[in-house]
Amino acid sequence: MTNNEYLKIPKDRVGVTIGKNGKIKHQLEIITKTELKIDSETGNICISSTDETDDPLAIWKARYMVKAIGRGFNPDIALKLDDENLILDIINLQDYVGKSKKALVRQKGRVIGKGGRTRQIIHDMLDVEISIYGKTVSLIGNMENIQMANEAIKMILDGSRQKTVYAYLEKMHDKLKREEFDRMINKEDKEAELKSILREDEEELDHFDEDEDEDQLLL
């Protein structure tokens, strides 16, 4: 049975989704083992399972990838969503600024920062990919980092000073580094414990072999 998912992307992102000579579309189909039907005139896309589809989440992954490209991400970044540890999060700026075009432009500028500084700091501190396109800010990263980046962006949209946001990002960056260090130490401790157990097992086997040799001599 064929399963289908439907979505629509901005028409100016259709060409990027297809790629030169259909390269990106083909990559999407190969990675997810799905089939994409793209209407270049409307931006409507149908994603279907195929006989080769073996992952029950394949269609959803393909949908995420296409949606990410539609939200302004470079296809190479969007294709990383094949990794089940990464997610796509989309913030609708109109939820914060309403329909005012002036407010939308102003808030997009604040998220980007002077010379792209704020966006770059969020990326560097939290290892999160960011795309600011149309009326949305979109993020790609792992769950914990996305939540932190989401909070930083909401702080900006709620009017927090950049200095306050940077302090928050630095604090979260330090937290992630500590967690990474703790994971590394725990991993090393577990490896050391495993090696110790293996050594003890080897010593017990050696003693067993020695006892067996002595029994043979007594016979």
Coordinates of N, CA and C in Angstrom, one line a residue:
M1 N 0.8 -1.2 0.0 CA 0.0 0.0 0.0 C 0.9 1.3 0.0
T2 N 0.6 2.2 -0.9 CA 1.4 3.4 -1.0 C 0.8 4.5 0.0
N3 N 1.8 5.0 0.7 CA 1.4 6.1 1.7 C 1.9 7.4 1.1
N4 N 1.1 8.5 1.3 CA 1.4 9.8 0.7 C 1.4 10.9 1.8
E5 N 2.2 11.9 1.6 CA 2.2 13.1 2.4 C 2.3 14.3 1.4
Y6 N 1.5 15.3 1.8 CA 1.5 16.5 0.9 C 1.9 17.7 1.7
L7 N 2.6 18.6 1.0 CA 3.0 19.9 1.5 C 3.2 20.9 0.4
K8 N 3.2 22.1 0.8 CA 3.4 23.2 -0.2 C 4.6 24.1 0.3
I9 N 5.5 24.4 -0.6 CA 6.6 25.3 -0.3 C 6.6 26.5 -1.2
P10 N 7.2 27.6 -0.8 CA 7.2 28.8 -1.6 C 7.7 28.5 -3.0
K11 N 7.1 29.1 -4.0 CA 7.5 28.8 -5.4 C 9.0 29.2 -5.7
D12 N 9.5 30.2 -5.0 CA 10.9 30.5 -5.3 C 11.9 29.5 -4.7
R13 N 11.4 28.5 -3.9 CA 12.2 27.5 -3.4 C 12.1 26.1 -4.1
V14 N 11.2 26.1 -5.1 CA 11.0 24.9 -5.9 C 12.2 24.5 -6.6
G15 N 12.8 25.5 -7.3 CA 14.0 25.2 -8.1 C 15.2 24.6 -7.2
V16 N 15.3 25.2 -6.0 CA 16.3 24.7 -5.1 C 16.0 23.3 -4.7
T17 N 14.8 22.9 -4.5 CA 14.4 21.6 -4.0 C 14.6 20.6 -5.1
I18 N 14.4 21.0 -6.4 CA 14.7 20.1 -7.5 C 16.2 20.0 -7.8
G19 N 16.8 21.1 -7.8 CA 18.3 21.1 -8.0 C 18.6 21.1 -9.5
K20 N 19.9 21.4 -9.8 CA 20.3 21.3 -11.2 C 20.2 19.9 -11.8
N21 N 19.5 19.8 -12.9 CA 19.2 18.5 -13.5 C 18.5 17.5 -12.6
G22 N 17.8 18.0 -11.6 CA 17.1 17.2 -10.7 C 17.9 16.5 -9.6
K23 N 19.1 17.1 -9.4 CA 20.1 16.4 -8.4 C 19.6 16.3 -7.0
I24 N 19.0 17.4 -6.5 CA 18.6 17.4 -5.1 C 17.3 16.5 -4.9
K25 N 16.4 16.6 -5.8 CA 15.2 15.7 -5.8 C 15.7 14.3 -5.8
H26 N 16.6 14.0 -6.6 CA 17.1 12.6 -6.7 C 17.8 12.2 -5.4
Q27 N 18.6 13.1 -4.8 CA 19.2 12.7 -3.5 C 18.2 12.5 -2.4
L28 N 17.1 13.3 -2.4 CA 16.1 13.1 -1.4 C 15.4 11.7 -1.6
E29 N 15.2 11.4 -2.8 CA 14.5 10.1 -3.1 C 15.4 8.9 -2.8
I30 N 16.7 9.0 -3.0 CA 17.7 8.0 -2.7 C 17.8 7.8 -1.2
I31 N 18.0 8.9 -0.5 CA 18.2 8.8 0.9 C 17.0 8.2 1.7
T32 N 15.8 8.7 1.3 CA 14.6 8.3 2.0 C 13.8 7.1 1.4
K33 N 14.3 6.7 0.2 CA 13.6 5.7 -0.6 C 12.1 6.0 -0.8
T34 N 11.9 7.2 -1.2 CA 10.5 7.7 -1.5 C 10.5 8.3 -2.9
E35 N 9.3 8.7 -3.3 CA 9.2 9.3 -4.6 C 8.6 10.7 -4.4
L36 N 9.1 11.7 -5.1 CA 8.6 13.1 -4.9 C 8.0 13.5 -6.3
K37 N 6.8 14.0 -6.2 CA 6.2 14.7 -7.4 C 6.0 16.1 -7.0
I38 N 6.7 17.0 -7.8 CA 6.7 18.4 -7.5 C 6.1 19.2 -8.6
D39 N 5.1 20.0 -8.3 CA 4.4 20.9 -9.2 C 5.2 22.3 -9.2
S40 N 6.0 22.5 -10.2 CA 6.8 23.8 -10.2 C 6.0 25.0 -10.3
E41 N 4.7 24.9 -10.7 CA 3.9 26.1 -10.9 C 3.3 26.6 -9.5
T42 N 2.9 25.6 -8.7 CA 2.2 25.9 -7.5 C 3.1 25.7 -6.2
G43 N 4.1 24.9 -6.3 CA 4.9 24.6 -5.1 C 4.3 23.4 -4.3
N44 N 3.3 22.8 -4.9 CA 2.7 21.6 -4.2 C 3.6 20.4 -4.4
I45 N 3.7 19.6 -3.4 CA 4.6 18.4 -3.5 C 3.9 17.2 -2.8
C46 N 4.0 16.1 -3.5 CA 3.5 14.8 -3.0 C 4.7 13.9 -2.8
I47 N 4.8 13.4 -1.6 CA 5.8 12.4 -1.2 C 5.2 11.1 -1.0
S48 N 5.6 10.1 -1.8 CA 5.0 8.7 -1.7 C 6.0 7.7 -1.3
S49 N 5.5 6.7 -0.6 CA 6.4 5.5 -0.4 C 6.5 4.7 -1.6
T50 N 7.6 3.9 -1.7 CA 7.8 3.0 -2.8 C 8.0 1.6 -2.4
D51 N 8.2 0.7 -3.3 CA 8.4 -0.7 -2.9 C 9.7 -0.9 -2.1
E52 N 10.6 0.1 -2.3 CA 11.9 0.0 -1.5 C 11.9 0.7 -0.2
T53 N 10.8 1.4 0.1 CA 10.7 2.1 1.4 C 10.7 1.1 2.6
D54 N 11.7 1.1 3.4 CA 11.8 0.2 4.5 C 11.7 0.8 5.9
D55 N 11.8 2.1 5.9 CA 11.7 2.9 7.2 C 10.3 3.5 7.3
P56 N 9.6 3.1 8.4 CA 8.2 3.7 8.5 C 8.2 5.2 8.7
L57 N 9.3 5.8 9.0 CA 9.4 7.2 9.2 C 9.9 7.9 7.9
A58 N 10.2 7.2 6.9 CA 10.8 7.7 5.7 C 10.1 8.9 5.1
I59 N 8.8 8.8 5.0 CA 8.0 9.8 4.4 C 8.1 11.1 5.2
W60 N 8.0 10.9 6.6 CA 8.1 12.1 7.4 C 9.5 12.7 7.3
K61 N 10.5 11.9 7.2 CA 11.9 12.5 7.1 C 12.0 13.3 5.8
A62 N 11.5 12.7 4.7 CA 11.5 13.4 3.4 C 10.7 14.7 3.5
R63 N 9.6 14.7 4.2 CA 8.8 15.9 4.4 C 9.5 16.9 5.2
Y64 N 10.2 16.5 6.2 CA 11.1 17.5 7.0 C 12.1 18.1 6.1
M65 N 12.8 17.3 5.3 CA 13.9 17.8 4.5 C 13.4 18.8 3.5
V66 N 12.3 18.4 2.8 CA 11.7 19.3 1.8 C 11.2 20.6 2.5
K67 N 10.6 20.5 3.7 CA 10.1 21.6 4.4 C 11.3 22.5 4.8
A68 N 12.4 22.0 5.2 CA 13.6 22.7 5.6 C 14.1 23.5 4.4
I69 N 14.2 22.9 3.2 CA 14.6 23.6 2.0 C 13.6 24.7 1.7
G70 N 12.3 24.5 1.9 CA 11.3 25.5 1.7 C 11.4 26.6 2.6
R71 N 12.0 26.4 3.8 CA 12.2 27.5 4.8 C 13.5 28.2 4.7
G72 N 14.2 27.9 3.5 CA 15.4 28.7 3.3 C 16.7 28.0 3.5
F73 N 16.7 26.8 4.0 CA 18.0 26.1 4.3 C 18.7 25.6 3.0
N74 N 20.0 25.6 3.0 CA 20.8 25.0 2.0 C 20.4 23.5 2.0
P75 N 20.2 22.9 0.8 CA 19.9 21.4 0.7 C 20.8 20.5 1.5
D76 N 22.1 20.9 1.5 CA 23.1 20.0 2.2 C 22.8 20.0 3.7
I77 N 22.3 21.1 4.2 CA 22.0 21.2 5.7 C 20.6 20.4 5.9
A78 N 19.7 20.7 5.0 CA 18.4 20.0 5.1 C 18.5 18.5 5.1
L79 N 19.4 18.0 4.3 CA 19.5 16.5 4.1 C 20.1 15.9 5.4
K80 N 20.7 16.7 6.3 CA 21.2 16.1 7.6 C 20.0 15.6 8.4
L81 N 18.8 16.0 8.1 CA 17.6 15.6 8.9 C 17.4 14.1 8.8
D82 N 18.1 13.5 7.9 CA 18.1 12.0 7.9 C 18.5 11.4 9.2
D83 N 19.4 12.2 9.9 CA 19.8 11.8 11.2 C 18.7 11.9 12.2
E84 N 18.3 10.8 12.8 CA 17.1 10.8 13.7 C 17.3 11.6 15.0
N85 N 18.6 12.0 15.3 CA 18.8 12.9 16.4 C 18.6 14.4 16.2
L86 N 18.4 14.7 14.9 CA 18.2 16.1 14.5 C 16.7 16.4 14.2
I87 N 16.3 17.6 14.6 CA 14.9 17.9 14.3 C 14.8 19.3 13.7
L88 N 13.7 19.6 13.1 CA 13.4 20.9 12.5 C 12.4 21.6 13.3
D89 N 12.7 22.8 13.7 CA 11.8 23.6 14.5 C 11.5 25.0 13.7
I90 N 10.3 25.3 13.6 CA 9.9 26.6 12.8 C 9.2 27.5 13.8
I91 N 9.7 28.7 13.9 CA 9.1 29.8 14.7 C 8.4 30.8 13.7
N92 N 7.1 30.9 13.9 CA 6.3 31.9 13.1 C 6.4 33.2 13.8
L93 N 7.1 34.2 13.1 CA 7.3 35.5 13.7 C 6.0 36.3 13.9
Q94 N 5.0 36.0 13.1 CA 3.7 36.7 13.2 C 3.0 36.4 14.5
D95 N 3.4 35.3 15.2 CA 2.9 35.0 16.5 C 3.3 36.0 17.5
Y96 N 4.4 36.7 17.2 CA 5.0 37.7 18.1 C 4.8 39.1 17.7
V97 N 4.8 39.3 16.3 CA 4.7 40.7 15.8 C 3.4 41.1 15.1
G98 N 2.5 40.1 15.0 CA 1.2 40.3 14.3 C 1.5 40.4 12.8
K99 N 0.7 41.2 12.1 CA 0.8 41.3 10.7 C 1.5 42.6 10.2
S100 N 2.1 43.3 11.2 CA 2.8 44.5 10.8 C 4.1 44.2 10.1
K101 N 4.2 44.7 8.8 CA 5.4 44.4 8.0 C 6.6 45.1 8.6
K102 N 6.4 46.3 9.2 CA 7.5 47.0 9.8 C 8.1 46.3 11.0
A103 N 7.2 45.8 11.8 CA 7.6 45.0 13.0 C 8.3 43.7 12.6
L104 N 7.8 43.1 11.6 CA 8.4 41.8 11.1 C 9.8 42.1 10.6
V105 N 10.0 43.1 9.8 CA 11.4 43.5 9.3 C 12.3 43.8 10.5
R106 N 11.8 44.6 11.5 CA 12.6 45.0 12.6 C 13.0 43.8 13.5
Q107 N 12.1 42.8 13.7 CA 12.4 41.7 14.5 C 13.3 40.7 13.8
K108 N 13.2 40.6 12.5 CA 14.1 39.7 11.7 C 15.5 40.3 11.8
G109 N 15.6 41.6 11.7 CA 16.9 42.3 11.9 C 17.5 42.1 13.2
R110 N 16.7 42.0 14.3 CA 17.2 41.8 15.6 C 17.7 40.4 15.8
V111 N 17.0 39.4 15.2 CA 17.5 38.0 15.3 C 18.8 37.8 14.5
I112 N 18.9 38.5 13.3 CA 20.1 38.4 12.5 C 21.2 39.1 13.2
G113 N 21.0 40.3 13.7 CA 22.0 41.1 14.4 C 22.8 41.9 13.4
K114 N 23.6 42.8 13.9 CA 24.4 43.7 13.0 C 25.5 42.8 12.4
G115 N 25.5 42.8 11.0 CA 26.4 42.0 10.3 C 26.2 40.5 10.5
G116 N 25.0 40.1 10.9 CA 24.7 38.7 11.1 C 25.3 38.2 12.4
R117 N 25.7 39.1 13.3 CA 26.4 38.6 14.5 C 25.6 37.8 15.5
T118 N 24.3 38.2 15.7 CA 23.5 37.5 16.7 C 23.2 36.0 16.1
R119 N 22.8 36.0 14.9 CA 22.6 34.6 14.3 C 23.8 33.7 14.4
Q120 N 25.0 34.3 14.1 CA 26.2 33.5 14.2 C 26.6 33.1 15.6
I121 N 26.3 33.9 16.6 CA 26.6 33.6 18.0 C 25.7 32.4 18.4
I122 N 24.4 32.5 18.0 CA 23.5 31.4 18.4 C 24.0 30.1 17.7
H123 N 24.4 30.2 16.5 CA 24.9 29.0 15.7 C 26.1 28.4 16.4
D124 N 27.1 29.3 16.8 CA 28.4 28.9 17.3 C 28.2 28.3 18.7
M125 N 27.4 29.0 19.5 CA 27.2 28.6 20.9 C 26.5 27.3 21.1
L126 N 25.5 27.1 20.3 CA 24.5 26.0 20.5 C 24.6 24.9 19.4
D127 N 25.5 25.1 18.4 CA 25.6 24.2 17.3 C 24.2 23.9 16.6
V128 N 23.6 25.0 16.3 CA 22.2 24.9 15.7 C 22.3 25.7 14.4
E129 N 21.7 25.1 13.3 CA 21.6 25.8 12.0 C 20.4 26.7 12.0
I130 N 20.6 27.9 11.5 CA 19.5 28.9 11.5 C 19.2 29.4 10.1
S131 N 17.9 29.5 9.8 CA 17.5 30.1 8.5 C 16.4 31.1 8.8
I132 N 16.6 32.3 8.4 CA 15.5 33.4 8.6 C 15.0 33.7 7.2
Y133 N 13.8 33.3 7.0 CA 13.2 33.3 5.6 C 11.7 33.7 5.7
G134 N 11.3 34.7 4.9 CA 9.9 35.0 4.9 C 9.4 35.5 6.3
K135 N 8.4 34.8 6.8 CA 7.9 35.2 8.1 C 8.3 34.2 9.2
T136 N 9.4 33.5 9.0 CA 9.8 32.4 9.9 C 11.2 32.4 10.2
V137 N 11.5 31.9 11.4 CA 12.9 31.6 11.8 C 12.9 30.1 12.0
S138 N 13.8 29.4 11.3 CA 13.8 27.9 11.4 C 15.1 27.4 11.9
L139 N 15.1 26.3 12.7 CA 16.3 25.8 13.4 C 16.4 24.3 13.1
I140 N 17.7 23.9 12.9 CA 18.0 22.4 12.8 C 19.1 22.1 13.8
G141 N 18.8 21.1 14.6 CA 19.8 20.7 15.6 C 19.2 19.6 16.5
N142 N 19.9 19.2 17.5 CA 19.3 18.2 18.4 C 18.3 18.8 19.4
M143 N 17.5 18.0 20.0 CA 16.4 18.5 20.8 C 16.8 19.6 21.8
E144 N 17.8 19.2 22.7 CA 18.2 20.1 23.8 C 18.7 21.4 23.2
N145 N 19.5 21.4 22.2 CA 20.1 22.6 21.7 C 19.0 23.5 21.0
I146 N 18.1 22.8 20.4 CA 17.0 23.6 19.7 C 16.2 24.3 20.8
Q147 N 15.9 23.6 21.9 CA 15.1 24.3 22.9 C 15.8 25.5 23.5
M148 N 17.1 25.5 23.6 CA 17.9 26.6 24.1 C 17.9 27.7 23.0
A149 N 18.1 27.4 21.8 CA 18.1 28.4 20.7 C 16.7 29.0 20.6
N150 N 15.7 28.2 20.7 CA 14.3 28.7 20.7 C 14.1 29.7 21.8
E151 N 14.6 29.4 23.0 CA 14.4 30.3 24.1 C 15.1 31.7 23.8
A152 N 16.3 31.6 23.3 CA 17.1 32.8 23.0 C 16.4 33.7 22.0
I153 N 15.8 33.0 20.9 CA 15.1 33.8 19.9 C 13.9 34.4 20.5
K154 N 13.2 33.7 21.3 CA 12.0 34.3 22.0 C 12.3 35.4 22.9
M155 N 13.5 35.4 23.5 CA 13.9 36.5 24.3 C 14.1 37.7 23.5
I156 N 14.7 37.5 22.3 CA 14.9 38.6 21.4 C 13.6 39.2 20.9
L157 N 12.7 38.3 20.6 CA 11.3 38.8 20.1 C 10.5 39.4 21.1
D158 N 10.8 39.1 22.4 CA 10.1 39.7 23.5 C 10.7 41.0 24.0
G159 N 11.8 41.4 23.3 CA 12.4 42.7 23.6 C 13.6 42.7 24.4
S160 N 14.2 41.5 24.8 CA 15.4 41.5 25.6 C 16.5 42.1 24.9
R161 N 17.4 42.8 25.7 CA 18.6 43.4 25.1 C 19.6 42.3 24.6
Q162 N 20.3 42.6 23.5 CA 21.2 41.6 22.9 C 22.2 41.1 24.0
K163 N 22.7 42.0 24.8 CA 23.6 41.7 25.9 C 23.1 40.6 26.8
T164 N 21.8 40.7 27.1 CA 21.1 39.7 28.0 C 21.0 38.4 27.3
V165 N 20.7 38.4 26.0 CA 20.6 37.2 25.2 C 22.0 36.5 25.1
Y166 N 23.0 37.3 24.8 CA 24.4 36.8 24.7 C 24.8 36.1 26.0
A167 N 24.5 36.7 27.2 CA 24.8 36.1 28.5 C 24.1 34.8 28.7
Y168 N 22.8 34.7 28.2 CA 22.1 33.5 28.3 C 22.7 32.4 27.4
L169 N 23.1 32.8 26.2 CA 23.7 31.8 25.3 C 25.1 31.3 25.8
E170 N 25.8 32.2 26.4 CA 27.1 31.8 27.0 C 26.9 30.8 28.2
K171 N 25.9 31.1 29.0 CA 25.5 30.2 30.1 C 25.1 28.8 29.5
M172 N 24.3 28.7 28.5 CA 23.9 27.5 27.9 C 25.0 26.8 27.2
H173 N 25.9 27.5 26.6 CA 27.1 26.9 26.0 C 28.0 26.2 27.0
D174 N 28.2 26.9 28.2 CA 29.0 26.3 29.3 C 28.3 25.0 29.8
K175 N 26.9 25.1 29.9 CA 26.1 23.9 30.3 C 26.3 22.7 29.4
L176 N 26.3 23.0 28.1 CA 26.4 21.9 27.1 C 27.9 21.3 27.2
K177 N 28.8 22.2 27.4 CA 30.2 21.7 27.5 C 30.4 20.8 28.7
R178 N 29.8 21.2 29.8 CA 29.9 20.4 31.1 C 29.3 19.1 30.8
E179 N 28.1 19.1 30.2 CA 27.4 17.8 29.9 C 28.2 16.9 29.0
E180 N 28.9 17.5 28.0 CA 29.7 16.8 27.1 C 30.9 16.2 27.8
F181 N 31.5 17.0 28.7 CA 32.6 16.5 29.5 C 32.2 15.4 30.4
D182 N 31.0 15.5 31.1 CA 30.5 14.4 32.0 C 30.3 13.1 31.2
R183 N 29.7 13.3 30.0 CA 29.5 12.1 29.1 C 30.8 11.4 28.8
M184 N 31.8 12.2 28.5 CA 33.1 11.7 28.1 C 33.8 11.0 29.3
I185 N 33.7 11.6 30.5 CA 34.2 10.9 31.7 C 33.5 9.6 32.0
N186 N 32.2 9.7 31.9 CA 31.4 8.5 32.2 C 31.7 7.3 31.2
K187 N 31.9 7.7 30.0 CA 32.3 6.8 29.0 C 33.6 6.1 29.3
E188 N 34.6 7.0 29.7 CA 35.9 6.5 30.0 C 35.9 5.6 31.2
D189 N 35.0 6.0 32.2 CA 34.9 5.2 33.5 C 34.3 3.8 33.1
K190 N 33.3 3.8 32.2 CA 32.7 2.5 31.9 C 33.6 1.6 31.1
E191 N 34.4 2.3 30.2 CA 35.4 1.5 29.5 C 36.5 0.9 30.4
A192 N 36.9 1.7 31.4 CA 37.9 1.2 32.4 C 37.3 0.1 33.2
E193 N 36.1 0.2 33.6 CA 35.4 -0.8 34.4 C 35.3 -2.1 33.6
L194 N 34.9 -2.0 32.3 CA 34.8 -3.1 31.4 C 36.2 -3.8 31.3
K195 N 37.2 -3.0 31.1 CA 38.6 -3.6 30.9 C 39.0 -4.3 32.2
S196 N 38.6 -3.7 33.3 CA 39.0 -4.3 34.6 C 38.3 -5.7 34.8
I197 N 37.0 -5.7 34.4 CA 36.2 -7.0 34.5 C 36.8 -8.0 33.6
L198 N 37.2 -7.6 32.4 CA 37.8 -8.6 31.4 C 39.2 -9.1 31.9
R199 N 39.9 -8.2 32.6 CA 41.2 -8.6 33.1 C 41.0 -9.7 34.2
E200 N 40.0 -9.4 35.1 CA 39.7 -10.3 36.2 C 39.3 -11.7 35.6
D201 N 38.5 -11.6 34.6 CA 38.0 -12.9 34.0 C 39.2 -13.7 33.4
E202 N 40.1 -13.0 32.8 CA 41.3 -13.6 32.2 C 42.2 -14.2 33.3
E203 N 42.3 -13.5 34.4 CA 43.1 -14.0 35.5 C 42.5 -15.2 36.1
E204 N 41.2 -15.2 36.3 CA 40.5 -16.4 36.8 C 40.7 -17.6 35.9
L205 N 40.6 -17.4 34.5 CA 40.9 -18.5 33.6 C 42.3 -19.0 33.7
D206 N 43.2 -18.1 33.9 CA 44.6 -18.5 34.0 C 44.8 -19.4 35.3
H207 N 44.2 -18.9 36.4 CA 44.2 -19.7 37.6 C 43.6 -21.1 37.4
F208 N 42.5 -21.1 36.7 CA 41.8 -22.3 36.5 C 42.7 -23.3 35.7
D209 N 43.4 -22.8 34.7 CA 44.2 -23.6 33.8 C 45.4 -24.1 34.7
E210 N 45.9 -23.3 35.6 CA 47.0 -23.7 36.4 C 46.6 -24.8 37.3
D211 N 45.4 -24.7 38.0 CA 44.9 -25.7 38.8 C 44.7 -27.0 38.1
E212 N 44.2 -26.9 36.8 CA 44.0 -28.1 36.0 C 45.3 -28.8 35.7
D213 N 46.3 -28.0 35.5 CA 47.7 -28.6 35.2 C 48.1 -29.4 36.4
E214 N 47.9 -28.8 37.6 CA 48.4 -29.5 38.9 C 47.6 -30.8 39.1
D215 N 46.3 -30.8 38.8 CA 45.5 -32.0 38.9 C 46.0 -33.1 38.0
Q216 N 46.4 -32.7 36.8 CA 47.0 -33.6 35.8 C 48.3 -34.3 36.3
L217 N 49.1 -33.4 37.0 CA 50.4 -33.9 37.5 C 50.1 -34.9 38.6
L218 N 49.2 -34.7 39.5 CA 48.8 -35.6 40.5 C 48.4 -36.9 40.0
L219 N 47.7 -36.9 38.9 CA 47.2 -38.1 38.3 C 48.4 -38.9 37.8

